[in-house]
Amino acid sequence: MHKTNFTSRWAFIIACVGSAIGMANVWGFPYKVGTNGGGAFLLVYLFFVAIFSYVGLSAEYAIGRRAKTGTLGSYEYAWKSRNWGTFGKILGWIPLAGSMCIAIGYAVIIAYVLKALFQAITGSLMTVDTNTWFESFALSSYSVVPFHFIVVAGTLITLFFGAHSIEKTNKIMMPLFFVLFFILAIRVAFLDGAFGGYKFVFHSDWGKLADPMVWVAAMGQAFFSLSITGSGMIVYGAYLSKDEDVVDSAQKTAIFDTIAAMTAALVMLPAVFAYGMDPAAGPGLLFVTLPKILQDMPGGQIFAIILFTAVIFGGVTSLQNMFEAVAESIMHKFPKLKRGVVLIALCIICFGIGVNMEAITSWGPWMDFVSIYIIPIGAVIGAVSWFWVIKKEEIMDEINTGAAKKQGAFWYFTGRYIYVPMALTLCIIALSMHISF
């Protein structure tokens, strides 16, 4: 099966940042910062981001490039180095299933956003009672069918030419995502009472550092914000040139993902505090609280269009990666299949299953189950495979291919004895305490 590569390191990084930026950055990260010690939480979060991008993310890029393929082929390659290739073939399906299952629920959420954008454009969103409006589709079955289909089919169309079409669409959507959110952040800064939001984000309650769950929350947010799930980032690594530095690319991905999360926080929380709303509203923050604020804001319709457009860009670029991970693996497993056929099949499966759970009472538990069980287990399988199964000389050779600065024992030690135990700890906590990170 012929594969195309990203044309440059920055094209690769932009695509990976697009994958990493998602809904958790929009409504999860802001509240976690404020309720877990503000600046103290941020410091711990940045510490974990630095570790995970340095070893975990770079390892996923490296194994994809080494195996020259995505999820299924990479696990087979890693375990084959120990003569356990058959076992690797089986294990690879777990993180791949995580990508597909998340995509099914994620597409529903983006369909909600597309509906909000459509009504922002027509102006009808600016006159409704936002609670009633949100409940009218969030609590109903088959409530966003046309928007849902557009999201699934439209995203899959952007994958038709593989890395080239992923690159081209991300080069448009990702810069616009940042520009639009920066515009919103500037507008929100002029709201009366916005300072309370900044205080919520940046105050430093150092006493929170004595709470183990604050460290767990920061570790979980850092881990999954970078999309280190043992699947998605591997396939993008398969499209990376041998001339590029994977560690440097991973660190730049982390920097831009963190900027995106902070920008979202500096839009959401100051706006919420300016209007005395609840910063812990979850999905309601995006679909109830912010539309209510925008209704009262001068030029609110324009800013509503900007907001939901930016969120769609962040959501679609994440969904692209989930679909691509599955599509590439299926084509690797069955090389006679045409890309178009695989993409159409994914469209039918994703939409066919997802359309039956458009109510939040359906996709909410679905996403919780996948996030609590499948994703953490898949992430651990990946971590163990890259640092305990594949031979050290193999992974180190790939990490140092194209590297400006060669990595050595410190990188491998950090991955094997710090990163892997952290991934295992998060998995155990998720499974035992039923926590979705």
Coordinates of C-alpha atoms in Angstrom, one line a residue:
M1 CA 0.0 0.0 0.0
H2 CA 1.5 3.3 -1.1
K3 CA 1.7 6.0 1.6
T4 CA 2.2 9.7 1.2
N5 CA 4.2 11.7 3.8
F6 CA 3.8 15.1 5.3
T7 CA 5.8 17.6 3.2
S8 CA 7.6 19.2 6.2
R9 CA 8.1 19.0 9.9
W10 CA 5.7 22.0 10.5
A11 CA 3.0 20.4 8.4
F12 CA 3.4 17.3 10.6
I13 CA 3.3 19.3 13.8
I14 CA 0.2 21.3 12.7
A15 CA -1.6 18.0 12.0
C16 CA -0.6 16.6 15.4
V17 CA -1.6 19.7 17.2
G18 CA -5.0 19.4 15.4
S19 CA -5.3 15.9 16.7
A20 CA -4.4 16.9 20.2
I21 CA -6.7 19.9 20.4
G22 CA -10.2 18.8 21.3
M23 CA -13.3 19.4 23.5
A24 CA -11.3 18.7 26.7
N25 CA -9.3 21.9 26.0
V26 CA -12.5 23.9 25.5
W27 CA -14.6 22.9 28.6
G28 CA -12.4 20.5 30.7
F29 CA -9.1 22.2 31.0
P30 CA -10.3 25.7 32.2
Y31 CA -12.3 24.3 35.1
K32 CA -9.6 21.9 36.1
V33 CA -7.1 24.7 36.4
G34 CA -9.3 26.8 38.6
T35 CA -10.6 24.1 41.0
N36 CA -7.2 22.4 41.5
G37 CA -5.0 25.3 42.7
G38 CA -4.8 27.6 39.6
G39 CA -1.1 28.4 39.1
A40 CA -0.1 25.5 41.3
F41 CA -2.0 23.1 39.0
L42 CA -0.6 24.7 35.9
L43 CA 2.9 24.1 37.2
V44 CA 2.3 20.4 37.8
Y45 CA 0.4 20.1 34.5
L46 CA 3.4 21.6 32.6
F47 CA 5.7 19.3 34.4
F48 CA 3.8 16.3 33.1
V49 CA 3.3 17.7 29.6
A50 CA 7.1 18.0 29.4
I51 CA 7.7 14.4 30.5
F52 CA 4.9 12.9 28.3
S53 CA 5.9 14.8 25.2
Y54 CA 9.6 14.1 25.6
V55 CA 9.2 10.3 25.9
G56 CA 5.6 9.1 25.3
L57 CA 4.6 11.2 22.4
S58 CA 8.0 11.0 20.7
A59 CA 7.9 7.2 21.1
E60 CA 4.6 7.0 19.3
Y61 CA 5.9 9.1 16.5
A62 CA 9.0 7.0 16.3
I63 CA 7.3 3.6 16.3
G64 CA 5.0 4.6 13.5
R65 CA 7.9 5.9 11.4
R66 CA 9.9 2.8 12.2
A67 CA 7.2 0.3 11.2
K68 CA 6.1 2.6 8.3
T69 CA 2.5 2.0 9.3
G70 CA -0.1 2.8 11.9
T71 CA -1.6 1.1 14.9
L72 CA -2.0 -2.6 13.9
G73 CA 1.3 -2.8 12.0
S74 CA 3.3 -1.0 14.7
Y75 CA 2.2 -3.3 17.5
E76 CA 2.9 -6.3 15.3
Y77 CA 6.4 -4.9 14.5
A78 CA 7.2 -4.1 18.2
W79 CA 6.2 -7.5 19.5
K80 CA 7.7 -9.3 16.5
S81 CA 11.1 -8.1 17.7
R82 CA 10.6 -10.5 20.6
N83 CA 9.2 -13.2 18.4
W84 CA 5.7 -12.5 19.8
G85 CA 4.3 -11.0 16.6
T86 CA 1.0 -12.9 16.8
F87 CA 0.4 -11.5 20.3
G88 CA 1.1 -8.0 19.0
K89 CA -1.4 -8.4 16.2
I90 CA -4.1 -9.1 18.8
L91 CA -3.2 -6.3 21.3
G92 CA -3.2 -3.6 18.6
W93 CA -6.9 -4.0 18.2
I94 CA -7.5 -2.6 21.7
P95 CA -6.2 0.9 21.2
L96 CA -7.5 0.9 17.7
A97 CA -11.0 0.1 19.0
G98 CA -10.5 3.1 21.4
S99 CA -10.0 5.4 18.4
M100 CA -13.1 4.2 16.6
C101 CA -15.3 4.2 19.7
I102 CA -14.2 7.7 20.6
A103 CA -14.8 8.9 17.0
I104 CA -18.4 7.6 17.1
G105 CA -19.3 9.7 20.2
Y106 CA -17.1 12.6 19.3
A107 CA -18.9 13.1 16.0
V108 CA -22.2 13.6 17.9
I109 CA -20.6 16.4 20.0
I110 CA -19.3 18.1 16.9
A111 CA -22.8 17.8 15.3
Y112 CA -24.1 19.7 18.4
V113 CA -21.5 22.4 17.6
L114 CA -22.4 22.5 13.9
K115 CA -26.1 23.0 14.9
A116 CA -25.1 25.9 17.2
L117 CA -23.0 27.5 14.4
F118 CA -25.9 27.2 11.9
Q119 CA -28.3 28.9 14.4
A120 CA -25.7 31.5 15.2
I121 CA -25.4 32.3 11.5
T122 CA -29.2 32.5 11.0
G123 CA -29.5 34.5 14.3
S124 CA -32.1 32.2 15.9
L125 CA -29.6 31.3 18.6
M126 CA -29.5 34.9 19.8
T127 CA -33.1 34.9 20.9
V128 CA -33.8 31.5 22.5
D129 CA -33.7 30.4 26.1
T130 CA -30.4 28.5 26.0
N131 CA -31.4 25.9 28.6
T132 CA -34.6 25.0 26.7
W133 CA -32.8 25.2 23.4
F134 CA -30.0 22.8 24.5
E135 CA -32.4 20.4 26.1
S136 CA -34.5 20.3 22.9
F137 CA -31.8 18.3 21.1
A138 CA -29.5 17.1 23.9
L139 CA -32.3 15.1 25.5
S140 CA -33.9 13.9 22.3
S141 CA -33.1 11.0 20.0
Y142 CA -32.3 11.6 16.3
S143 CA -32.2 15.4 17.0
V144 CA -29.1 16.4 15.0
V145 CA -29.2 13.9 12.1
P146 CA -28.4 16.2 9.2
F147 CA -25.6 18.0 11.1
H148 CA -24.3 14.6 12.3
F149 CA -24.1 13.3 8.7
I150 CA -22.3 16.4 7.5
V151 CA -19.7 16.1 10.2
V152 CA -19.0 12.4 9.6
A153 CA -19.1 12.5 5.8
G154 CA -17.3 15.9 5.6
T155 CA -14.4 14.7 7.8
L156 CA -13.9 11.5 5.9
I157 CA -13.8 13.4 2.6
T158 CA -10.9 15.4 4.0
L159 CA -9.0 12.1 4.4
F160 CA -9.4 11.0 0.8
F161 CA -5.8 11.7 -0.2
G162 CA -4.2 10.6 3.1
A163 CA -1.4 12.7 4.6
H164 CA -1.6 15.3 1.8
S165 CA -5.3 16.1 2.4
I166 CA -4.8 16.0 6.2
E167 CA -2.0 18.4 5.8
K168 CA -3.9 20.8 3.5
T169 CA -7.0 21.0 5.7
N170 CA -5.0 21.4 8.9
K171 CA -3.0 24.2 7.4
I172 CA -6.3 26.1 7.1
M173 CA -8.2 25.0 10.2
M174 CA -5.4 25.2 12.8
P175 CA -4.2 28.7 12.1
L176 CA -7.8 29.9 12.0
F177 CA -8.5 28.1 15.3
F178 CA -5.8 30.1 17.0
V179 CA -6.7 33.4 15.3
L180 CA -10.4 33.0 16.2
F181 CA -9.8 32.1 19.8
F182 CA -7.3 35.0 20.2
I183 CA -10.0 37.4 18.8
L184 CA -12.4 36.0 21.4
A185 CA -9.9 36.3 24.2
I186 CA -9.3 40.0 23.4
R187 CA -13.0 40.7 23.3
V188 CA -13.6 38.9 26.6
A189 CA -10.8 40.9 28.3
F190 CA -12.9 44.0 28.0
L191 CA -15.9 42.6 29.8
D192 CA -16.7 44.0 33.3
G193 CA -15.8 41.4 35.8
A194 CA -13.5 39.5 33.5
F195 CA -10.7 39.9 36.1
G196 CA -12.4 37.3 38.3
G197 CA -11.8 34.7 35.6
Y198 CA -8.1 35.5 35.3
K199 CA -7.8 35.3 39.0
F200 CA -9.6 31.9 39.0
V201 CA -7.0 30.6 36.4
F202 CA -3.8 32.1 37.8
H203 CA -4.2 32.3 41.6
S204 CA -1.8 29.8 43.2
D205 CA -3.2 27.7 46.0
W206 CA 0.0 25.9 46.9
G207 CA -1.7 23.9 49.6
K208 CA -3.5 22.0 46.8
L209 CA -0.2 20.3 46.0
A210 CA -0.6 18.2 49.1
D211 CA -3.7 16.6 47.6
P212 CA -2.7 13.5 45.5
M213 CA -5.8 13.9 43.3
V214 CA -4.6 17.3 42.1
W215 CA -1.5 15.5 40.8
V216 CA -3.6 12.8 39.3
A217 CA -5.9 15.3 37.6
A218 CA -2.9 17.2 36.2
M219 CA -1.3 14.0 35.0
G220 CA -4.5 12.7 33.4
Q221 CA -5.2 16.0 31.7
A222 CA -1.6 16.2 30.3
F223 CA -1.6 12.6 29.2
F224 CA -4.8 12.6 27.2
S225 CA -4.5 16.2 26.0
L226 CA -1.5 15.1 24.0
S227 CA -3.5 12.2 22.5
I228 CA -1.1 9.6 23.8
T229 CA -3.6 6.8 23.5
G230 CA -1.4 4.1 21.8
S231 CA -3.1 4.7 18.4
G232 CA -3.7 8.1 16.8
M233 CA -0.3 9.6 16.9
I234 CA 1.4 6.4 15.6
V235 CA -0.3 6.8 12.2
Y236 CA 0.9 10.4 11.8
G237 CA 4.4 9.2 12.7
A238 CA 4.1 6.8 9.8
Y239 CA 3.8 9.8 7.5
L240 CA 6.9 11.6 8.9
S241 CA 10.1 11.8 6.9
K242 CA 13.3 10.2 8.2
D243 CA 14.9 13.6 8.1
E244 CA 12.8 15.0 10.9
D245 CA 13.6 15.1 14.6
V246 CA 10.8 13.2 16.4
V247 CA 11.6 14.5 20.0
D248 CA 11.7 18.1 18.8
S249 CA 8.5 17.6 16.9
A250 CA 6.8 16.1 20.0
Q251 CA 7.9 19.0 22.2
K252 CA 6.6 21.6 19.7
T253 CA 3.3 19.7 19.5
A254 CA 3.0 19.9 23.3
I255 CA 3.8 23.7 23.3
F256 CA 1.1 24.5 20.8
D257 CA -1.4 22.2 22.4
T258 CA -0.8 24.0 25.8
I259 CA -1.2 27.4 24.1
A260 CA -4.5 26.2 22.7
A261 CA -5.7 25.0 26.1
M262 CA -4.6 28.2 27.9
T263 CA -6.2 30.4 25.2
A264 CA -9.5 28.5 25.6
A265 CA -9.2 29.0 29.4
L266 CA -8.7 32.8 28.9
V267 CA -11.9 32.9 26.8
M268 CA -14.2 30.7 28.8
L269 CA -13.5 31.6 32.4
P270 CA -13.3 35.4 32.2
A271 CA -16.6 35.4 30.2
V272 CA -18.2 33.1 32.8
F273 CA -17.1 35.2 35.7
A274 CA -18.1 38.4 34.0
Y275 CA -21.6 37.2 33.9
G276 CA -21.7 35.3 37.2
M277 CA -22.2 31.9 35.6
D278 CA -21.0 28.4 36.6
P279 CA -17.5 27.5 35.4
A280 CA -18.1 23.8 36.0
A281 CA -20.9 23.4 33.5
G282 CA -19.1 20.8 31.3
P283 CA -20.9 20.5 27.9
G284 CA -23.4 23.1 29.2
L285 CA -20.6 25.6 29.3
L286 CA -20.4 25.6 25.5
F287 CA -24.1 25.1 24.7
V288 CA -25.9 27.0 27.5
T289 CA -23.6 29.3 29.4
L290 CA -21.6 30.9 26.6
P291 CA -24.6 31.4 24.2
K292 CA -26.4 33.1 27.1
I293 CA -23.4 35.4 27.5
L294 CA -23.2 36.1 23.8
Q295 CA -26.8 37.0 23.6
D296 CA -26.2 39.9 26.1
M297 CA -22.8 41.0 24.5
P298 CA -22.7 43.7 21.9
G299 CA -21.8 42.0 18.6
G300 CA -22.7 38.7 20.2
Q301 CA -23.9 37.1 17.0
I302 CA -20.5 37.7 15.3
F303 CA -18.6 36.3 18.3
A304 CA -20.9 33.3 18.5
I305 CA -20.1 32.5 14.8
I306 CA -16.4 32.9 15.6
L307 CA -16.6 30.7 18.7
F308 CA -18.4 27.8 17.1
T309 CA -16.4 27.9 14.0
A310 CA -13.2 27.7 16.0
V311 CA -14.5 24.8 18.1
I312 CA -15.6 22.9 14.9
F313 CA -12.1 23.3 13.5
G314 CA -10.6 21.9 16.7
G315 CA -13.1 19.1 16.7
V316 CA -12.8 18.1 13.1
T317 CA -9.0 18.0 13.2
S318 CA -9.2 15.6 16.2
L319 CA -11.8 13.5 14.4
Q320 CA -9.6 13.3 11.3
N321 CA -6.9 11.6 13.4
M322 CA -9.3 9.0 14.9
F323 CA -10.6 8.1 11.5
E324 CA -7.2 8.0 9.9
A325 CA -5.8 5.7 12.5
V326 CA -8.6 3.2 11.8
A327 CA -8.6 3.6 8.0
E328 CA -4.8 3.2 7.7
S329 CA -4.8 0.1 9.9
I330 CA -7.7 -1.5 7.9
M331 CA -5.8 -0.9 4.7
H332 CA -2.6 -2.3 6.2
K333 CA -4.5 -5.4 7.3
F334 CA -6.3 -5.8 4.0
P335 CA -4.0 -4.2 1.4
K336 CA -6.3 -4.9 -1.6
L337 CA -9.0 -2.6 -0.2
K338 CA -9.2 0.8 -1.9
R339 CA -9.0 3.9 0.4
G340 CA -12.3 5.2 -0.9
V341 CA -14.1 2.0 0.0
V342 CA -12.6 2.0 3.5
L343 CA -13.7 5.6 4.1
I344 CA -17.2 4.9 2.9
A345 CA -17.4 1.9 5.2
L346 CA -16.2 4.0 8.2
C347 CA -18.8 6.6 7.4
I348 CA -21.6 4.0 7.4
I349 CA -20.4 2.4 10.7
C350 CA -19.7 5.7 12.5
F351 CA -22.9 7.4 11.4
G352 CA -25.0 4.2 11.6
I353 CA -24.1 3.6 15.3
G354 CA -23.8 7.2 16.3
V355 CA -27.2 8.3 14.9
N356 CA -28.8 6.0 17.5
M357 CA -27.2 7.8 20.4
E358 CA -27.5 11.5 19.6
A359 CA -29.1 12.2 23.0
I360 CA -26.6 13.1 25.7
T361 CA -28.0 10.3 27.9
S362 CA -26.7 7.9 25.3
W363 CA -23.4 9.3 24.1
G364 CA -22.4 10.5 27.5
P365 CA -22.2 7.0 29.1
W366 CA -20.7 5.7 25.9
M367 CA -17.8 8.3 26.0
D368 CA -17.3 7.6 29.8
F369 CA -17.0 3.9 29.2
V370 CA -14.5 4.3 26.4
S371 CA -12.5 7.0 28.4
I372 CA -12.5 5.0 31.6
Y373 CA -11.7 1.5 30.2
I374 CA -10.6 1.2 26.6
I375 CA -8.4 4.4 26.2
P376 CA -6.4 4.0 29.4
I377 CA -5.8 0.2 28.8
G378 CA -4.7 1.0 25.2
A379 CA -2.4 3.7 26.4
V380 CA -0.7 1.3 28.8
I381 CA -0.4 -1.4 26.1
G382 CA 1.4 1.2 24.0
A383 CA 3.7 2.4 26.7
V384 CA 4.8 -1.1 27.6
S385 CA 5.2 -2.0 24.0
W386 CA 7.6 0.9 23.2
F387 CA 9.7 0.7 26.4
W388 CA 9.5 -3.0 27.5
V389 CA 8.8 -5.1 24.4
I390 CA 10.5 -3.6 21.4
K391 CA 14.3 -3.9 21.7
K392 CA 16.0 -0.9 23.1
E393 CA 18.4 -0.5 20.1
E394 CA 15.4 -0.4 17.7
I395 CA 13.5 2.4 19.4
M396 CA 16.7 4.4 20.1
D397 CA 17.9 4.1 16.5
E398 CA 14.6 5.6 15.3
I399 CA 14.5 8.3 18.0
N400 CA 17.9 9.5 16.9
T401 CA 17.2 9.3 13.2
G402 CA 17.1 12.8 11.9
A403 CA 17.7 14.2 15.4
A404 CA 19.8 17.4 15.8
K405 CA 20.5 16.3 19.4
K406 CA 21.0 12.6 20.0
Q407 CA 19.1 11.0 22.9
G408 CA 20.7 8.4 25.1
A409 CA 20.2 6.5 28.3
F410 CA 18.3 9.3 30.0
W411 CA 15.5 9.3 27.4
Y412 CA 15.1 5.6 27.6
F413 CA 15.3 5.5 31.4
T414 CA 12.7 8.2 31.6
G415 CA 10.4 6.3 29.3
R416 CA 10.8 2.9 30.9
Y417 CA 10.9 3.8 34.6
I418 CA 8.9 7.1 34.8
Y419 CA 6.5 7.3 31.9
V420 CA 5.3 3.7 31.9
P421 CA 4.6 3.6 35.6
M422 CA 2.7 6.9 35.3
A423 CA 0.6 5.4 32.5
L424 CA -0.1 2.3 34.5
T425 CA -1.0 4.4 37.6
L426 CA -3.5 6.5 35.6
C427 CA -5.0 3.3 34.2
I428 CA -5.4 1.7 37.6
I429 CA -7.0 4.9 39.0
A430 CA -9.4 5.1 36.0
L431 CA -10.5 1.5 36.3
S432 CA -10.7 1.4 40.1
M433 CA -12.3 4.8 40.7
H434 CA -14.2 5.0 37.5
I435 CA -12.6 8.4 36.6
S436 CA -12.7 9.7 33.1
F437 CA -9.7 11.9 32.4

